[in-house]
Amino acid sequence: MARGGDNTMDKLVSLCKRRGFVFRNSDIYGGLEATYDYGPLGVELKNNVKQQWWRDVVTSRADVVGMDAAIFMNSKVWEASGHVQEFHDPLVDCKNCKARYREDHMDMDKPCPACGIKDWTEPRQFNLMLKTHYGPSEDSASIIYLRPETAQGIFVNFLNAQGTARMKLPFGIAQIGKAFRNEITTGNFLFRSREFEQMELEFFVKPDESAEWLDRWVQSRFDWYKSLGVTESKLRLRQHEGDELAHYAADCYDVEYEFPFGWSELEGIADRGTYDLDQHAEHSGKKLTWFDPQNNEHITPAVVESSAGVDRTVLTILADAYHEEEVKGEQRTVLRLHPKLAPTTAAIYPLVNRDGLPEIAANIFDDLKGDFAAFYDAGGSIGRRYRRQDEAGTPFGITVDSDTLEDETVTIRERDSMKQERVPMSQLHDYISDKIR
Ligand code: GAP
């Protein structure tokens, strides 16, 4: 089976637009670089990814609670976190055509890829935080930043969340939310955009237990991508080299995926030590500690962080699911999405628009829609309907035909194998539930 060749990304972008997964932002005005909109199918896929993460990381665990902090934060947060001083990328300009690049992504001995002339400025540090004015005055005192990560919203709420939820070490606080970075180099579709979403867990532990918890979370997070059906051989873990570590991290692993453009980071899992709580305690003057009743002492917990990108996960899932194959001399494009992530779980097709079949199909739709993402599709030939739903990644197709009138059975077509099976209408719920599990 073909994986789609070298131009898989182009084909994926085109399928995403054609089927309503992802659109270029402000498309009718020529777009806005590095910003994307999710369409009717894309928002379902993205919500399913977030719900799965929330279930697996938060609600199914007794030692993790969730929260939802605002995007705007007091500017002192970003001074304390180190982002004002440290959150830079090295920038170079082409003096001839004014194109800008990240110096660490370029061979400075070569000419500018845009104009072919080699005339670079000296590299300089460029802060990635986006600024805006908060409130009606536009003076320097009103400047605040759009958060470049959701993590700080958790650290500044450490005492609030721990106290109200009565959590004892080790415990985690998790959230999903938007983050913004004025990236110098964008591209590769959803991989690096200026507005994106993160799913972050800050897991607080006794400082001498952080290495052990880092190992556990690294394994657990790696396994999570496998549980979403991502091909195992395209996933790997990579430990950061010393000089690669972020300013706050003592140790860090990336989960990487082999995207069509090469191996790249999907998620980072880091031992941040006590850096964050120490910094906020120092800058705010508040004591950010936990009382350890066993040893009768106040300690500053260390943090193991799992920081995943929602959009990168969506891109991974789409790229991994994209397949092209030949069926009976015809080209078929299919998204082999895990049934628990697919935007539509079951499409219901009346074979013809007469003999009472549309009414029976509509009843099946009504019956399934409360428990599954069901879709009623009566438009066009059955072959065309199958192809549309294959591209949408719908795992089950339910066809209502004249035999249904006789024996109350329907045909279920399984997306990947294309095998067809007769199933009594009364057993559809159980059949689909079993397959999803
Ligand atoms: N709190 C730690 C932190 O933010 P990071 O490695 O800078 O760490 C974590 O970001 C994750 O957020 C990345 O692994 C990636 O999935 C996602 N991410 C970061 N920048 C992104 C961007 N410009 N576009 C899309 N996703 C991004």
GROMACS .gro file of N, CA, C and O in nm, residues 45-111:
model
  268
   45LEU      N    1  -1.238   1.634   1.500
   45LEU     CA    2  -1.114   1.557   1.525
   45LEU      C    3  -1.033   1.620   1.638
   45LEU      O    4  -0.986   1.552   1.730
   46LYS      N    5  -1.020   1.753   1.632
   46LYS     CA    6  -0.943   1.824   1.734
   46LYS      C    7  -1.009   1.808   1.872
   46LYS      O    8  -0.940   1.782   1.971
   47ASN      N    9  -1.141   1.823   1.878
   47ASN     CA   10  -1.210   1.805   2.006
   47ASN      C   11  -1.192   1.662   2.058
   47ASN      O   12  -1.177   1.641   2.179
   48ASN      N   13  -1.196   1.564   1.967
   48ASN     CA   14  -1.177   1.424   2.012
   48ASN      C   15  -1.038   1.403   2.071
   48ASN      O   16  -1.021   1.332   2.169
   49VAL      N   17  -0.936   1.467   2.009
   49VAL     CA   18  -0.798   1.457   2.061
   49VAL      C   19  -0.793   1.516   2.201
   49VAL      O   20  -0.739   1.456   2.295
   50LYS      N   21  -0.854   1.635   2.215
   50LYS     CA   22  -0.848   1.703   2.346
   50LYS      C   23  -0.926   1.624   2.451
   50LYS      O   24  -0.879   1.610   2.564
   51GLN      N   25  -1.042   1.572   2.413
   51GLN     CA   26  -1.122   1.494   2.510
   51GLN      C   27  -1.049   1.369   2.554
   51GLN      O   28  -1.053   1.329   2.670
   52GLN      N   29  -0.982   1.304   2.458
   52GLN     CA   30  -0.908   1.182   2.490
   52GLN      C   31  -0.795   1.213   2.588
   52GLN      O   32  -0.771   1.141   2.684
   53TRP      N   33  -0.723   1.323   2.561
   53TRP     CA   34  -0.613   1.364   2.650
   53TRP      C   35  -0.669   1.394   2.790
   53TRP      O   36  -0.615   1.351   2.890
   54TRP      N   37  -0.779   1.470   2.793
   54TRP     CA   38  -0.836   1.510   2.922
   54TRP      C   39  -0.879   1.387   3.002
   54TRP      O   40  -0.854   1.378   3.122
   55ARG      N   41  -0.940   1.291   2.931
   55ARG     CA   42  -0.983   1.167   2.998
   55ARG      C   43  -0.861   1.090   3.050
   55ARG      O   44  -0.858   1.048   3.164
   56ASP      N   45  -0.760   1.075   2.965
   56ASP     CA   46  -0.646   0.991   3.002
   56ASP      C   47  -0.553   1.057   3.104
   56ASP      O   48  -0.495   0.988   3.187
   57VAL      N   49  -0.539   1.188   3.095
   57VAL     CA   50  -0.442   1.256   3.183
   57VAL      C   51  -0.508   1.314   3.308
   57VAL      O   52  -0.447   1.322   3.413
   58VAL      N   53  -0.637   1.352   3.297
   58VAL     CA   54  -0.701   1.420   3.410
   58VAL      C   55  -0.807   1.332   3.478
   58VAL      O   56  -0.786   1.281   3.588
   59THR      N   57  -0.919   1.309   3.410
   59THR     CA   58  -1.035   1.253   3.482
   59THR      C   59  -1.018   1.105   3.520
   59THR      O   60  -1.083   1.059   3.613
   60SER      N   61  -0.933   1.032   3.448
   60SER     CA   62  -0.916   0.891   3.486
   60SER      C   63  -0.810   0.873   3.594
   60SER      O   64  -0.781   0.762   3.636
   61ARG      N   65  -0.751   0.983   3.643
   61ARG     CA   66  -0.646   0.973   3.745
   61ARG      C   67  -0.690   1.046   3.871
   61ARG      O   68  -0.741   1.158   3.865
   62ALA      N   69  -0.665   0.982   3.984
   62ALA     CA   70  -0.700   1.044   4.112
   62ALA      C   71  -0.598   1.150   4.151
   62ALA      O   72  -0.626   1.234   4.238
   63ASP      N   73  -0.479   1.148   4.087
   63ASP     CA   74  -0.373   1.239   4.130
   63ASP      C   75  -0.355   1.360   4.037
   63ASP      O   76  -0.254   1.429   4.045
   64VAL      N   77  -0.453   1.385   3.948
   64VAL     CA   78  -0.443   1.503   3.860
   64VAL      C   79  -0.577   1.578   3.861
   64VAL      O   80  -0.683   1.516   3.854
   65VAL      N   81  -0.569   1.712   3.873
   65VAL     CA   82  -0.688   1.795   3.860
   65VAL      C   83  -0.668   1.889   3.741
   65VAL      O   84  -0.554   1.914   3.700
   66GLY      N   85  -0.779   1.940   3.689
   66GLY     CA   86  -0.770   2.030   3.573
   66GLY      C   87  -0.794   2.174   3.613
   66GLY      O   88  -0.839   2.203   3.724
   67MET      N   89  -0.762   2.264   3.522
   67MET     CA   90  -0.799   2.404   3.540
   67MET      C   91  -0.799   2.473   3.402
   67MET      O   92  -0.760   2.412   3.302
   68ASP      N   93  -0.844   2.597   3.400
   68ASP     CA   94  -0.850   2.671   3.274
   68ASP      C   95  -0.817   2.817   3.303
   68ASP      O   96  -0.903   2.893   3.345
   69ALA      N   97  -0.691   2.853   3.285
   69ALA     CA   98  -0.646   2.990   3.316
   69ALA      C   99  -0.670   3.081   3.196
   69ALA      O  100  -0.681   3.034   3.082
   70ALA      N  101  -0.676   3.211   3.222
   70ALA     CA  102  -0.694   3.310   3.114
   70ALA      C  103  -0.566   3.319   3.030
   70ALA      O  104  -0.457   3.286   3.076
   71ILE      N  105  -0.583   3.366   2.909
   71ILE     CA  106  -0.468   3.387   2.820
   71ILE      C  107  -0.387   3.508   2.868
   71ILE      O  108  -0.264   3.506   2.868
   72PHE      N  109  -0.456   3.615   2.909
   72PHE     CA  110  -0.387   3.734   2.959
   72PHE      C  111  -0.336   3.709   3.100
   72PHE      O  112  -0.407   3.653   3.183
   73MET      N  113  -0.214   3.753   3.126
   73MET     CA  114  -0.158   3.740   3.261
   73MET      C  115  -0.080   3.867   3.294
   73MET      O  116  -0.030   3.935   3.204
   74ASN      N  117  -0.067   3.893   3.421
   74ASN     CA  118   0.016   4.005   3.467
   74ASN      C  119   0.157   3.994   3.406
   74ASN      O  120   0.217   3.885   3.408
   75SER      N  121   0.209   4.102   3.353
   75SER     CA  122   0.340   4.096   3.283
   75SER      C  123   0.453   4.047   3.373
   75SER      O  124   0.555   3.996   3.323
   76LYS      N  125   0.434   4.063   3.505
   76LYS     CA  126   0.541   4.018   3.597
   76LYS      C  127   0.561   3.867   3.588
   76LYS      O  128   0.668   3.816   3.619
   77VAL      N  129   0.454   3.795   3.546
   77VAL     CA  130   0.465   3.648   3.530
   77VAL      C  131   0.578   3.614   3.435
   77VAL      O  132   0.658   3.525   3.459
   78TRP      N  133   0.586   3.690   3.323
   78TRP     CA  134   0.682   3.656   3.218
   78TRP      C  135   0.823   3.703   3.251
   78TRP      O  136   0.920   3.655   3.194
   79GLU      N  137   0.831   3.800   3.344
   79GLU     CA  138   0.964   3.835   3.395
   79GLU      C  139   1.012   3.724   3.487
   79GLU      O  140   1.125   3.678   3.478
   80ALA      N  141   0.924   3.678   3.575
   80ALA     CA  142   0.960   3.573   3.670
   80ALA      C  143   0.993   3.442   3.598
   80ALA      O  144   1.088   3.372   3.633
   81SER      N  145   0.917   3.409   3.495
   81SER     CA  146   0.935   3.280   3.427
   81SER      C  147   1.064   3.276   3.346
   81SER      O  148   1.110   3.170   3.307
   82GLY      N  149   1.117   3.395   3.316
   82GLY     CA  150   1.240   3.401   3.235
   82GLY      C  151   1.209   3.427   3.088
   82GLY      O  152   1.301   3.442   3.007
   83HIS      N  153   1.079   3.435   3.050
   83HIS     CA  154   1.047   3.451   2.909
   83HIS      C  155   1.089   3.588   2.853
   83HIS      O  156   1.125   3.598   2.737
   84VAL      N  157   1.083   3.693   2.935
   84VAL     CA  158   1.122   3.825   2.885
   84VAL      C  159   1.271   3.825   2.850
   84VAL      O  160   1.312   3.876   2.746
   85GLN      N  161   1.350   3.759   2.934
   85GLN     CA  162   1.496   3.761   2.911
   85GLN      C  163   1.543   3.649   2.817
   85GLN      O  164   1.641   3.666   2.745
   86GLU      N  165   1.474   3.532   2.821
   86GLU     CA  166   1.532   3.413   2.758
   86GLU      C  167   1.458   3.360   2.635
   86GLU      O  168   1.511   3.275   2.565
   87PHE      N  169   1.333   3.402   2.614
   87PHE     CA  170   1.253   3.336   2.512
   87PHE      C  171   1.280   3.396   2.374
   87PHE      O  172   1.198   3.466   2.316
   88HIS      N  173   1.402   3.371   2.325
   88HIS     CA  174   1.448   3.432   2.201
   88HIS      C  175   1.484   3.326   2.099
   88HIS      O  176   1.525   3.217   2.136
   89ASP      N  177   1.477   3.362   1.974
   89ASP     CA  178   1.539   3.284   1.867
   89ASP      C  179   1.636   3.377   1.796
   89ASP      O  180   1.610   3.498   1.784
   90PRO      N  181   1.749   3.323   1.744
   90PRO     CA  182   1.843   3.408   1.670
   90PRO      C  183   1.789   3.438   1.530
   90PRO      O  184   1.749   3.347   1.457
   91LEU      N  185   1.787   3.566   1.496
   91LEU     CA  186   1.727   3.612   1.370
   91LEU      C  187   1.834   3.671   1.279
   91LEU      O  188   1.922   3.744   1.326
   92VAL      N  189   1.826   3.639   1.149
   92VAL     CA  190   1.910   3.711   1.052
   92VAL      C  191   1.823   3.763   0.938
   92VAL      O  192   1.720   3.703   0.905
   93ASP      N  193   1.866   3.876   0.881
   93ASP     CA  194   1.794   3.934   0.766
   93ASP      C  195   1.883   3.925   0.643
   93ASP      O  196   2.005   3.939   0.654
   94CYS      N  197   1.819   3.908   0.529
   94CYS     CA  198   1.891   3.924   0.403
   94CYS      C  199   1.888   4.074   0.372
   94CYS      O  200   1.780   4.133   0.361
   95LYS      N  201   2.008   4.135   0.361
   95LYS     CA  202   2.013   4.280   0.340
   95LYS      C  203   1.956   4.317   0.203
   95LYS      O  204   1.904   4.426   0.184
   96ASN      N  205   1.965   4.224   0.107
   96ASN     CA  206   1.918   4.254  -0.028
   96ASN      C  207   1.766   4.253  -0.039
   96ASN      O  208   1.706   4.352  -0.078
   97CYS      N  209   1.701   4.138   0.002
   97CYS     CA  210   1.555   4.129  -0.021
   97CYS      C  211   1.476   4.140   0.108
   97CYS      O  212   1.353   4.133   0.105
   98LYS      N  213   1.544   4.157   0.220
   98LYS     CA  214   1.480   4.179   0.352
   98LYS      C  215   1.411   4.054   0.409
   98LYS      O  216   1.338   4.063   0.507
   99ALA      N  217   1.431   3.937   0.345
   99ALA     CA  218   1.370   3.814   0.400
   99ALA      C  219   1.436   3.784   0.534
   99ALA      O  220   1.554   3.815   0.555
  100ARG      N  221   1.358   3.724   0.626
  100ARG     CA  222   1.408   3.695   0.762
  100ARG      C  223   1.410   3.546   0.787
  100ARG      O  224   1.316   3.474   0.749
  101TYR      N  225   1.512   3.502   0.856
  101TYR     CA  226   1.525   3.360   0.885
  101TYR      C  227   1.576   3.339   1.027
  101TYR      O  228   1.638   3.428   1.085
  102ARG      N  229   1.553   3.215   1.077
  102ARG     CA  230   1.616   3.175   1.202
  102ARG      C  231   1.757   3.132   1.171
  102ARG      O  232   1.778   3.041   1.090
  103GLU      N  233   1.854   3.193   1.235
  103GLU     CA  234   1.994   3.166   1.204
  103GLU      C  235   2.027   3.017   1.224
  103GLU      O  236   2.100   2.957   1.146
  104ASP      N  237   1.967   2.957   1.332
  104ASP     CA  238   2.000   2.817   1.361
  104ASP      C  239   1.932   2.720   1.263
  104ASP      O  240   1.955   2.600   1.270
  105HIS      N  241   1.848   2.769   1.173
  105HIS     CA  242   1.787   2.685   1.069
  105HIS      C  243   1.856   2.703   0.934
  105HIS      O  244   1.813   2.648   0.833
  106MET      N  245   1.962   2.788   0.930
  106MET     CA  246   2.022   2.826   0.801
  106MET      C  247   2.170   2.790   0.795
  106MET      O  248   2.237   2.785   0.896
  107ASP      N  249   2.221   2.771   0.671
  107ASP     CA  250   2.365   2.763   0.650
  107ASP      C  251   2.408   2.903   0.605
  107ASP      O  252   2.377   2.944   0.491
  108MET      N  253   2.475   2.975   0.696
  108MET     CA  254   2.506   3.116   0.668
  108MET      C  255   2.614   3.132   0.559
  108MET      O  256   2.639   3.243   0.512
  109ASP      N  257   2.678   3.020   0.519
  109ASP     CA  258   2.776   3.028   0.410
  109ASP      C  259   2.708   3.025   0.273
  109ASP      O  260   2.772   3.045   0.171
  110LYS      N  261   2.577   2.995   0.277
  110LYS     CA  262   2.504   2.987   0.149
  110LYS      C  263   2.424   3.115   0.126
  110LYS      O  264   2.393   3.186   0.220
  111PRO      N  265   2.386   3.142  -0.002
  111PRO     CA  266   2.307   3.264  -0.029
  111PRO      C  267   2.163   3.252   0.020
  111PRO      O  268   2.117   3.143   0.053
   0.00000   0.00000   0.00000
